[in-house]
Short mmCIF file of C-alpha atoms in Angstrom, two decimals:
data_model
loop_
_atom_site.label_atom_id
_atom_site.label_comp_id
_atom_site.label_asym_id
_atom_site.label_seq_id
_atom_site.Cartn_x
_atom_site.Cartn_y
_atom_site.Cartn_z
CA MET A 916 -3.11 39.43 -4.98
CA LYS A 917 -3.66 42.91 -6.35
CA GLU A 918 -7.02 44.66 -6.16
CA ARG A 919 -8.37 48.13 -6.81
CA ILE A 920 -7.11 50.44 -4.12
CA ASP A 921 -10.54 51.99 -3.48
CA LYS A 922 -11.93 48.51 -2.84
CA ILE A 923 -9.10 47.67 -0.44
CA ILE A 924 -9.58 50.82 1.65
CA ALA A 925 -13.38 50.54 1.67
CA SER A 926 -13.16 46.89 2.78
CA GLN A 927 -11.83 48.02 6.17
CA GLY A 928 -15.22 49.53 6.97
CA LYS A 929 -14.40 53.13 7.85
CA TYR A 930 -15.12 54.65 4.43
CA SER A 931 -17.51 53.85 1.58
CA ARG A 932 -16.21 53.42 -1.97
CA THR A 933 -17.61 56.88 -2.83
CA GLU A 934 -15.81 58.47 0.12
CA VAL A 935 -12.56 56.73 -0.81
CA LYS A 936 -12.78 58.07 -4.37
CA LYS A 937 -13.12 61.61 -2.97
CA LEU A 938 -10.09 61.08 -0.74
CA ILE A 939 -8.09 59.88 -3.74
CA LYS A 940 -9.22 62.87 -5.78
CA ASN A 941 -8.02 65.15 -2.96
CA GLY A 942 -4.58 63.52 -2.96
CA SER A 943 -5.04 62.03 0.52
CA VAL A 944 -4.12 58.45 -0.45
CA LYS A 945 -0.58 57.22 -1.08
CA LEU A 946 0.72 53.86 -2.27
CA ASN A 947 4.27 53.07 -1.21
CA GLY A 948 4.86 56.78 -0.71
CA ALA A 949 3.47 57.93 -4.07
CA VAL A 950 0.21 59.84 -4.37
CA VAL A 951 -2.61 57.74 -5.86
CA HIS A 952 -4.41 59.52 -8.72
CA SER A 953 -7.00 56.89 -9.68
CA PRO A 954 -9.31 54.63 -7.64
CA GLU A 955 -8.63 51.94 -10.24
CA GLU A 956 -4.95 51.74 -9.34
CA LYS A 957 -4.06 48.24 -8.16
CA ALA A 958 -2.32 47.35 -4.91
CA ASP A 959 -1.37 44.29 -2.86
CA ALA A 960 -2.97 44.98 0.51
CA GLU A 961 -0.75 42.53 2.39
CA ASN A 962 2.59 43.70 0.98
CA ASP A 963 2.19 47.30 -0.22
CA VAL A 964 2.03 50.28 2.15
CA ILE A 965 -1.21 52.21 1.74
CA SER A 966 -1.51 55.44 3.70
CA LEU A 967 -4.36 57.86 4.24
CA ASN A 968 -3.65 61.43 5.34
CA GLY A 969 -0.10 60.37 6.21
CA GLU A 970 -1.08 57.35 8.36
CA ALA A 971 -0.51 53.80 7.16
CA ILE A 972 -3.61 51.61 6.99
CA CYS A 973 -3.32 48.29 8.81
CA PHE A 974 -5.13 46.01 6.38
CA ARG A 975 -7.11 43.12 7.83
CA ARG A 976 -8.51 40.62 5.36
CA PHE A 977 -10.78 39.25 8.10
CA LEU A 978 -11.90 40.64 11.43
CA TYR A 979 -12.11 38.45 14.54
CA ILE A 980 -13.87 40.24 17.38
CA MET A 981 -14.33 39.00 20.93
CA MET A 982 -17.44 40.38 22.61
CA ASN A 983 -18.66 39.93 26.17
CA LYS A 984 -22.38 39.75 25.38
CA PRO A 985 -24.77 41.18 27.98
CA GLN A 986 -28.24 39.88 28.76
CA GLY A 987 -31.05 41.02 26.49
CA VAL A 988 -28.90 41.24 23.36
CA ILE A 989 -29.42 38.62 20.66
CA SER A 990 -26.83 36.84 18.53
CA ALA A 991 -28.02 38.03 15.12
CA THR A 992 -26.98 40.42 12.37
CA SER A 993 -30.18 42.47 12.55
CA ASP A 994 -33.54 42.57 14.27
CA ARG A 995 -36.43 45.04 14.19
CA THR A 996 -37.31 44.81 17.87
CA GLN A 997 -34.18 43.80 19.80
CA ARG A 998 -30.58 44.93 19.99
CA THR A 999 -28.09 42.60 18.35
CA VAL A 1000 -24.41 42.00 19.02
CA LEU A 1001 -23.61 43.95 15.84
CA ASP A 1002 -25.44 46.97 17.23
CA LEU A 1003 -22.90 47.07 20.08
CA LEU A 1004 -19.84 47.27 17.82
CA PRO A 1005 -17.90 50.55 17.89
CA ASP A 1006 -17.68 52.41 14.57
CA GLU A 1007 -14.04 51.45 13.98
CA MET A 1008 -14.94 47.73 14.01
CA ARG A 1009 -17.95 47.94 11.72
CA ARG A 1010 -17.82 46.66 8.16
CA ASP A 1011 -19.96 44.68 5.75
CA GLY A 1012 -20.12 40.91 6.13
CA LEU A 1013 -19.70 40.62 9.89
CA PHE A 1014 -21.83 38.06 11.72
CA PRO A 1015 -21.86 36.23 15.07
CA ALA A 1016 -20.27 32.79 14.70
CA GLY A 1017 -22.74 30.72 16.67
CA ARG A 1018 -25.51 31.80 19.00
CA LEU A 1019 -26.01 32.56 22.64
CA ASP A 1020 -29.53 32.79 24.05
CA GLY A 1021 -30.76 36.30 24.78
CA ASP A 1022 -30.41 35.75 28.54
CA THR A 1023 -26.98 34.06 28.26
CA THR A 1024 -23.91 36.25 28.63
CA GLY A 1025 -20.28 35.91 27.67
CA PHE A 1026 -18.02 35.17 24.73
CA VAL A 1027 -19.45 35.73 21.27
CA LEU A 1028 -17.11 35.64 18.28
CA ILE A 1029 -17.98 38.13 15.55
CA THR A 1030 -16.19 37.69 12.24
CA ASP A 1031 -16.43 37.89 8.47
CA ASP A 1032 -14.35 34.74 7.99
CA GLY A 1033 -16.98 32.26 6.90
CA GLU A 1034 -14.59 29.33 6.53
CA THR A 1035 -13.31 29.54 10.09
CA ALA A 1036 -16.83 30.05 11.43
CA HIS A 1037 -18.01 26.97 9.53
CA LYS A 1038 -15.23 24.86 11.06
CA MET A 1039 -16.08 26.16 14.51
CA LEU A 1040 -19.79 25.43 14.16
CA SER A 1041 -19.57 22.13 12.27
CA PRO A 1042 -20.79 19.17 14.37
CA LYS A 1043 -17.86 17.19 12.95
CA SER A 1044 -15.30 19.57 14.48
CA HIS A 1045 -16.43 19.09 18.09
CA VAL A 1046 -14.86 22.39 19.15
CA SER A 1047 -15.06 22.67 22.93
CA LYS A 1048 -16.97 25.53 24.56
CA VAL A 1049 -16.76 26.29 28.26
CA TYR A 1050 -19.63 27.73 30.32
CA LEU A 1051 -20.25 28.84 33.87
CA ALA A 1052 -23.73 28.00 35.13
CA ARG A 1053 -25.48 29.06 38.32
CA LEU A 1054 -28.05 26.45 39.35
CA ALA A 1055 -31.33 26.83 41.18
CA TYR A 1056 -30.85 23.76 43.39
CA PRO A 1057 -27.97 21.87 45.04
CA LEU A 1058 -26.02 19.61 42.66
CA SER A 1059 -26.83 15.92 43.04
CA SER A 1060 -23.87 13.56 43.39
CA GLU A 1061 -24.73 11.60 40.27
CA THR A 1062 -25.16 14.55 37.87
CA ALA A 1063 -21.48 14.69 36.85
CA ASP A 1064 -21.56 10.98 35.98
CA ILE A 1065 -24.71 11.47 33.91
CA PHE A 1066 -23.06 14.35 32.03
CA LYS A 1067 -19.99 12.20 31.39
CA THR A 1068 -22.08 9.31 30.11
CA GLY A 1069 -24.31 11.52 27.94
CA VAL A 1070 -27.54 13.17 29.07
CA ILE A 1071 -30.76 11.99 27.43
CA LEU A 1072 -33.04 14.97 26.83
CA SER A 1073 -36.81 14.98 27.18
CA ASP A 1074 -37.26 14.57 23.40
CA GLY A 1075 -35.01 11.50 23.38
CA SER A 1076 -31.94 13.26 22.01
CA VAL A 1077 -28.67 11.92 23.42
CA CYS A 1078 -26.03 14.52 24.23
CA MET A 1079 -22.34 13.87 23.78
CA SER A 1080 -20.21 13.38 26.86
CA ALA A 1081 -19.66 16.64 28.76
CA VAL A 1082 -17.41 17.57 31.66
CA LEU A 1083 -19.14 19.00 34.74
CA THR A 1084 -17.09 20.54 37.56
CA LEU A 1085 -18.42 21.98 40.80
CA LEU A 1086 -16.84 25.39 41.53
CA GLU A 1087 -19.02 26.64 44.39
CA ASP A 1088 -21.19 24.39 46.53
CA GLY A 1089 -24.36 25.46 48.31
CA GLU A 1090 -28.06 26.00 47.72
CA THR A 1091 -27.39 27.67 44.33
CA PRO A 1092 -24.09 26.14 43.22
CA LEU A 1093 -21.78 27.44 40.48
CA VAL A 1094 -20.54 24.86 38.00
CA LYS A 1095 -18.31 24.74 34.93
CA VAL A 1096 -19.50 22.79 31.89
CA ILE A 1097 -17.36 21.84 28.90
CA LEU A 1098 -19.32 20.89 25.79
CA LYS A 1099 -18.26 19.73 22.34
CA GLN A 1100 -21.74 20.10 20.93
CA GLY A 1101 -24.16 22.93 20.22
CA MET A 1102 -27.77 21.78 20.49
CA TYR A 1103 -30.60 24.26 21.10
CA HIS A 1104 -30.63 25.41 24.77
CA GLN A 1105 -28.44 22.39 25.45
CA ILE A 1106 -27.06 23.16 28.90
CA LYS A 1107 -30.42 24.29 30.24
CA ARG A 1108 -32.06 21.15 28.87
CA MET A 1109 -29.31 18.90 30.23
CA PHE A 1110 -29.76 20.19 33.76
CA ALA A 1111 -33.55 20.06 33.41
CA SER A 1112 -33.23 16.36 32.54
CA CYS A 1113 -31.29 15.92 35.78
CA GLY A 1114 -33.95 17.68 37.86
CA ASN A 1115 -32.18 21.03 38.17
CA ARG A 1116 -32.53 24.47 36.57
CA VAL A 1117 -30.04 27.00 35.22
CA ILE A 1118 -30.65 30.52 36.55
CA ALA A 1119 -27.57 32.17 34.97
CA LEU A 1120 -25.30 31.07 32.16
CA LYS A 1121 -22.09 32.55 30.76
CA ARG A 1122 -19.76 31.28 28.02
CA ILE A 1123 -16.12 31.89 28.88
CA GLN A 1124 -14.16 29.99 26.24
CA ILE A 1125 -14.33 28.80 22.61
CA GLY A 1126 -11.68 26.28 21.59
CA GLY A 1127 -8.36 27.59 22.88
CA VAL A 1128 -9.52 31.21 23.19
CA THR A 1129 -10.70 32.47 26.58
CA LEU A 1130 -12.92 35.49 27.19
CA ASP A 1131 -10.84 38.48 28.26
CA SER A 1132 -11.63 39.12 31.93
CA LYS A 1133 -11.03 42.85 31.37
CA LEU A 1134 -13.96 43.15 28.98
CA LYS A 1135 -17.08 44.47 30.67
CA GLU A 1136 -20.46 43.28 29.42
CA GLY A 1137 -21.17 44.93 26.07
CA GLU A 1138 -17.50 45.59 25.37
CA CYS A 1139 -15.40 44.01 22.66
CA ARG A 1140 -11.90 43.92 21.21
CA LEU A 1141 -10.03 42.44 18.28
CA LEU A 1142 -8.44 39.06 18.84
CA THR A 1143 -4.66 39.04 19.18
CA ALA A 1144 -2.49 37.30 16.58
CA ASP A 1145 -1.99 34.39 19.00
CA GLU A 1146 -5.74 34.07 19.60
CA ILE A 1147 -6.43 34.13 15.87
CA LYS A 1148 -3.89 31.35 15.40
CA LYS A 1149 -5.61 29.26 18.07
CA LEU A 1150 -9.00 29.96 16.51
CA THR A 1151 -7.99 29.09 12.94
CA GLN A 1152 -6.29 25.88 14.10
CA MET A 1153 -9.29 24.60 16.01
CA GLU A 1154 -9.39 21.30 14.17
CA GLU A 1155 -6.13 20.41 15.92
CA GLN A 1156 -7.70 21.18 19.33
CA LYS A 1157 -10.54 18.68 19.27
#
């Protein structure tokens, strides 16, 4: 599909439409090797070669960003009083339309997907999709022997809500054990409420996986990177991974 070349370049987030028009006027933009003279010139972003100052632009119709969210940062597009995950993005990853696909509590760390692909985000968040999400939880008290069975059966929360079956695995035993929880649901404060219903308390929580995509262990808290082609494929085929 062909679109105005100024719109294509501006969609990548580094330059505004006004800035792109100035670059075109200065002869800095080429299309398939030929200098572009008008911002209204049409191009196919996925098949044509668009270059700026001699460097080809790698066009991305959608961005898929993996962030390792730190504590105290909220999963929102904007907020007057608190930092959001979008505030942590480096300049080269910023562009209009980005949003966090799903939420993590302010005190929960780990994998947040930031994208401008609304269709994929909808599939990921839809209750019908049952996309699995994996968490590590540090508990305040020793894990009772029956808790895993209760999780498997379906925890009943204090308000009467019944959670879907979840997988609970003990990773580190002791007074404050570390456990792994696999959910296919996304209720408000769900993991914290599930453990509370079982007489325990979560003191630290981190999401490490969404569907078939695992948080990059090299990412420090607050850091992010673009998903690889393989990760994007796994993400966009989530319905097959239920």
